[in-house]
CSV table of C-alpha atoms in Angstrom, one decimal:
chain,number,residue,atom,x,y,z
A,1,ALA,CA,-0.8,10.0,-14.7
A,2,GLN,CA,0.2,6.4,-13.7
A,3,SER,CA,-2.5,3.7,-13.0
A,4,VAL,CA,-2.3,-0.3,-12.4
A,5,THR,CA,-3.9,-3.1,-13.6
A,6,GLN,CA,-4.1,-6.1,-11.8
A,7,LEU,CA,-6.2,-8.8,-14.4
A,8,GLY,CA,-8.4,-11.0,-12.3
A,9,SER,CA,-9.9,-10.3,-8.5
A,10,HIS,CA,-9.4,-13.3,-7.6
A,11,VAL,CA,-6.8,-16.4,-8.8
A,12,SER,CA,-7.1,-20.4,-8.2
A,13,VAL,CA,-4.3,-23.2,-8.2
A,14,SER,CA,-3.5,-25.6,-7.0
A,15,GLU,CA,-0.4,-26.6,-4.8
A,16,GLY,CA,2.2,-26.7,-6.5
A,17,ALA,CA,0.5,-25.4,-9.6
A,18,LEU,CA,2.3,-22.3,-11.4
A,19,VAL,CA,1.5,-18.9,-9.7
A,20,LEU,CA,0.7,-15.9,-12.6
A,21,LEU,CA,-0.7,-12.3,-11.2
A,22,ARG,CA,-0.3,-9.9,-13.7
A,23,CYS,CA,0.3,-6.0,-13.1
A,24,ASN,CA,0.0,-3.7,-16.3
A,25,TYR,CA,1.2,-0.3,-15.6
A,26,SER,CA,0.8,3.4,-17.1
A,27,SER,CA,3.8,5.6,-16.5
A,28,SER,CA,5.2,9.1,-18.2
A,29,VAL,CA,8.0,8.3,-16.7
A,30,PRO,CA,10.5,5.5,-15.9
A,31,PRO,CA,8.4,4.0,-13.3
A,32,TYR,CA,9.5,2.2,-10.0
A,33,LEU,CA,7.4,-0.1,-9.5
A,34,PHE,CA,6.4,-2.8,-6.8
A,35,TRP,CA,5.0,-6.3,-5.3
A,36,TYR,CA,2.9,-6.2,-1.4
A,37,VAL,CA,1.7,-9.4,-0.2
A,38,GLN,CA,-0.7,-9.1,2.6
A,39,TYR,CA,-1.7,-11.9,4.4
A,40,PRO,CA,-4.7,-12.1,6.8
A,41,ASN,CA,-5.1,-9.7,10.0
A,42,GLN,CA,-1.4,-8.4,8.6
A,43,GLY,CA,-0.6,-5.1,7.5
A,44,LEU,CA,0.8,-4.9,3.5
A,45,GLN,CA,4.6,-6.4,3.5
A,46,LEU,CA,6.6,-6.4,0.9
A,47,LEU,CA,7.9,-9.4,-2.0
A,48,LEU,CA,9.9,-7.3,-4.4
A,49,LYS,CA,10.8,-4.4,-6.1
A,50,TYR,CA,12.0,-3.1,-9.9
A,51,THR,CA,14.4,-0.4,-9.7
A,52,THR,CA,16.8,0.4,-12.6
A,53,GLY,CA,19.0,-2.3,-14.1
A,54,ALA,CA,18.3,-6.4,-14.2
A,55,THR,CA,14.3,-6.9,-15.4
A,56,LEU,CA,14.0,-9.9,-13.7
A,57,VAL,CA,13.4,-9.5,-9.8
A,58,LYS,CA,13.9,-12.3,-7.3
A,59,GLY,CA,11.8,-11.4,-4.3
A,60,ILE,CA,10.8,-13.2,-1.2
A,61,ASN,CA,9.8,-16.6,-0.8
A,62,GLY,CA,10.6,-18.0,-4.1
A,63,PHE,CA,8.9,-15.4,-5.9
A,64,GLU,CA,10.2,-13.6,-8.6
A,65,ALA,CA,9.0,-10.5,-11.5
A,66,GLU,CA,10.1,-9.7,-14.8
A,67,PHE,CA,10.2,-6.2,-16.2
A,68,LYS,CA,9.5,-6.0,-19.7
A,69,LYS,CA,9.0,-1.8,-21.1
A,70,SER,CA,7.7,-3.3,-24.0
A,71,GLU,CA,4.5,-4.2,-22.4
A,72,THR,CA,4.3,-2.3,-20.0
A,73,SER,CA,4.2,-5.6,-17.4
A,74,PHE,CA,5.6,-6.4,-14.2
A,75,HIS,CA,3.7,-9.5,-13.7
A,76,LEU,CA,4.9,-12.1,-10.9
A,77,THR,CA,4.9,-15.3,-10.5
A,78,LYS,CA,6.6,-18.6,-8.5
A,79,PRO,CA,6.7,-21.7,-10.0
A,80,SER,CA,5.2,-23.7,-7.1
A,81,ALA,CA,2.3,-22.6,-5.3
A,82,HIS,CA,2.5,-23.5,-1.6
A,83,MET,CA,-0.3,-23.5,1.0
A,84,SER,CA,1.2,-21.0,2.8
A,85,ASP,CA,0.9,-18.5,-0.3
A,86,ALA,CA,-2.8,-17.3,0.4
A,87,ALA,CA,-2.9,-14.1,0.9
A,88,GLU,CA,-3.8,-10.9,-1.1
A,89,TYR,CA,-1.8,-9.3,-3.6
A,90,PHE,CA,-1.1,-6.3,-4.8
A,91,CYS,CA,1.0,-4.6,-7.6
A,92,ALA,CA,1.9,-0.9,-7.1
A,93,VAL,CA,4.1,2.5,-9.1
A,94,SER,CA,5.8,5.3,-8.2
A,95,ASP,CA,8.5,7.5,-10.1
A,96,ASP,CA,10.4,10.6,-8.9
A,97,ASN,CA,8.1,12.9,-9.5
A,98,GLN,CA,5.7,11.6,-6.6
A,99,GLY,CA,8.0,11.8,-3.4
A,100,GLY,CA,7.7,8.2,-3.0
A,101,LYS,CA,3.7,7.9,-3.5
A,102,LEU,CA,2.0,4.4,-4.4
A,103,ILE,CA,-0.1,4.1,-6.9
A,104,PHE,CA,-1.9,1.0,-6.5
A,105,GLY,CA,-4.4,-1.5,-8.9
A,106,GLN,CA,-7.1,-3.5,-7.0
A,107,GLY,CA,-5.9,-6.2,-6.2
A,108,THR,CA,-5.9,-10.3,-6.6
A,109,GLU,CA,-6.2,-12.9,-4.3
A,110,LEU,CA,-4.5,-15.7,-4.5
A,111,SER,CA,-6.5,-19.3,-3.4
A,112,VAL,CA,-3.8,-23.0,-3.5
A,113,LYS,CA,-5.8,-25.7,-3.1
A,114,PRO,CA,-4.7,-28.4,-2.0
B,1,GLU,CA,13.3,-3.2,15.7
B,2,ALA,CA,9.2,-2.5,15.8
B,3,GLY,CA,7.3,-2.8,13.4
B,4,VAL,CA,4.9,0.3,11.8
B,5,THR,CA,1.9,-0.2,14.8
B,6,GLN,CA,-1.8,1.7,13.8
B,7,PHE,CA,-4.3,1.9,16.7
B,8,PRO,CA,-6.8,0.9,16.7
B,9,SER,CA,-7.1,-1.7,14.6
B,10,HIS,CA,-11.1,-2.2,14.3
B,11,SER,CA,-13.3,1.1,15.5
B,12,VAL,CA,-17.0,0.9,14.2
B,13,ILE,CA,-18.7,4.0,14.6
B,14,GLU,CA,-21.8,6.2,13.8
B,15,LYS,CA,-22.4,8.4,11.6
B,16,GLY,CA,-21.7,12.3,12.8
B,17,GLN,CA,-19.1,11.0,15.1
B,18,THR,CA,-15.6,11.3,15.8
B,19,VAL,CA,-12.7,9.5,15.1
B,20,THR,CA,-9.1,9.5,15.7
B,21,LEU,CA,-6.6,6.3,14.5
B,22,ARG,CA,-2.2,6.6,15.4
B,23,CYS,CA,-0.1,5.3,13.0
B,24,ASP,CA,3.0,5.1,15.1
B,25,PRO,CA,6.1,4.7,12.4
B,26,ILE,CA,9.6,3.2,12.6
B,27,SER,CA,12.0,5.1,14.7
B,28,GLY,CA,14.5,7.6,12.4
B,29,HIS,CA,12.3,6.9,9.9
B,30,ASP,CA,11.0,10.5,8.4
B,31,ASN,CA,8.9,9.8,5.4
B,32,LEU,CA,4.6,9.0,6.0
B,33,TYR,CA,1.9,8.2,4.5
B,34,TRP,CA,-1.2,7.7,6.0
B,35,TYR,CA,-3.1,5.3,3.2
B,36,ARG,CA,-7.0,4.0,2.3
B,37,ARG,CA,-8.7,0.9,1.0
B,38,VAL,CA,-12.5,1.3,0.7
B,39,MET,CA,-14.1,-2.1,0.3
B,40,GLY,CA,-14.0,-3.7,-3.4
B,41,LYS,CA,-11.2,-0.8,-3.9
B,42,GLU,CA,-8.0,-0.4,-4.9
B,43,ILE,CA,-5.3,1.7,-1.8
B,44,LYS,CA,-5.3,4.7,-2.6
B,45,PHE,CA,-3.3,8.0,-1.1
B,46,LEU,CA,-4.3,10.2,1.4
B,47,LEU,CA,-0.7,11.6,2.0
B,48,HIS,CA,2.5,12.3,3.2
B,49,PHE,CA,5.4,13.8,5.9
B,50,VAL,CA,8.2,14.3,5.9
B,51,LYS,CA,9.0,15.3,9.8
B,52,GLU,CA,5.8,17.1,10.9
B,53,SER,CA,5.7,18.6,7.8
B,54,LYS,CA,2.8,18.4,5.3
B,55,GLN,CA,4.2,17.7,1.9
B,56,ASP,CA,1.3,16.3,0.3
B,57,GLU,CA,-2.1,16.1,1.0
B,58,SER,CA,-3.7,15.6,-2.7
B,59,GLY,CA,-5.4,12.5,-1.5
B,60,MET,CA,-7.1,14.2,1.0
B,61,PRO,CA,-10.9,13.0,-0.1
B,62,ASN,CA,-11.8,16.6,2.0
B,63,ASN,CA,-11.8,19.5,4.9
B,64,ARG,CA,-14.0,16.7,7.6
B,65,PHE,CA,-10.7,14.7,7.0
B,66,LEU,CA,-7.2,16.6,8.9
B,67,ALA,CA,-4.2,15.3,10.2
B,68,GLU,CA,-0.7,16.0,12.2
B,69,ARG,CA,2.6,15.1,12.6
B,70,THR,CA,3.7,16.6,15.9
B,71,GLY,CA,7.5,16.8,16.8
B,72,GLY,CA,7.5,14.3,13.6
B,73,THR,CA,6.8,11.0,15.4
B,74,TYR,CA,3.7,9.7,15.6
B,75,SER,CA,0.8,11.1,13.7
B,76,THR,CA,-3.3,10.9,14.1
B,77,LEU,CA,-6.1,11.4,11.2
B,78,LYS,CA,-8.6,12.9,12.7
B,79,VAL,CA,-12.3,12.0,10.7
B,80,GLN,CA,-15.6,14.5,12.2
B,81,PRO,CA,-18.1,14.3,11.2
B,82,ALA,CA,-17.7,10.7,10.1
B,83,GLU,CA,-19.9,9.1,6.6
B,84,LEU,CA,-21.1,6.2,5.8
B,85,GLU,CA,-18.1,6.8,3.5
B,86,ASP,CA,-15.8,6.9,5.4
B,87,SER,CA,-16.0,2.9,5.8
B,88,GLY,CA,-12.6,1.3,5.6
B,89,VAL,CA,-9.3,0.5,6.7
B,90,TYR,CA,-7.1,2.9,7.2
B,91,PHE,CA,-3.6,1.4,6.0
B,92,CYS,CA,-0.4,4.2,7.2
B,93,ALA,CA,3.5,3.5,6.0
B,94,SER,CA,6.5,4.8,6.2
B,95,SER,CA,10.7,4.8,4.7
B,96,GLN,CA,13.6,7.1,5.9
B,97,THR,CA,14.7,9.6,4.1
B,98,ILE,CA,15.4,9.5,0.5
B,99,ARG,CA,11.9,10.8,-0.5
B,100,GLN,CA,12.8,8.5,-4.0
B,101,GLY,CA,10.4,6.9,-5.4
B,102,TRP,CA,12.2,3.2,-4.8
B,103,GLU,CA,12.2,3.7,-1.4
B,104,THR,CA,10.5,1.4,0.3
B,105,GLN,CA,8.0,2.0,2.5
B,106,TYR,CA,7.3,-0.2,5.3
B,107,PHE,CA,3.5,-0.9,6.3
B,108,GLY,CA,1.9,-1.5,9.9
B,109,PRO,CA,-1.7,-3.5,10.1
B,110,GLY,CA,-4.6,-1.2,9.1
B,111,THR,CA,-7.3,0.3,11.4
B,112,ARG,CA,-10.5,-1.5,9.8
B,113,LEU,CA,-13.3,2.0,10.6
B,114,LEU,CA,-16.8,1.1,10.1
B,115,VAL,CA,-18.9,3.9,10.2
B,116,LEU,CA,-23.4,3.0,10.8
């Protein structure tokens, strides 16, 4: 069975600092990996996804993530945090056997201090 | 193009009452998913429609939950009778016709259900 673990339910960074949100997954077949973001009172919005090919994936708003099969990780990074990045971030996994069903991690709330 | 919409945005009901949540997917999207997030927990899959057919309802908690998608357009999720543990945020998502794991799902803003 697939599973996702996000390390840290709350992460706080200073404006301009590096953002690193951790995601580890478990899957018996090649996974598809996603990062979604939820701003207050809004729905989940796709930041980026890994399907196949290049392991470094670039997304919207300056975020990127690297798929590391050997470490079963898909950590999300951004070189310089902005106040507008404050939100909750969700890592999710799927594969070709799930009919599109997403398995989510617990979510990480990102706070950005001025 | 309009995104996924959900109604109501909030609902407060008493235990034992009935509540119906509605989801309107993006026009032309055959796949419709329901998910739920109970407070403090992860977002969990409830069920998946392809057009009007239930493709996977393995995540439905029990028979108090009934989902329909008549005509393959909007979907409703009825909880009858509601229990305290049903409180949470119910998300709807839709995607296009290709039922592949890599396809992007577009989420609605969710319905916040509180059962007292």
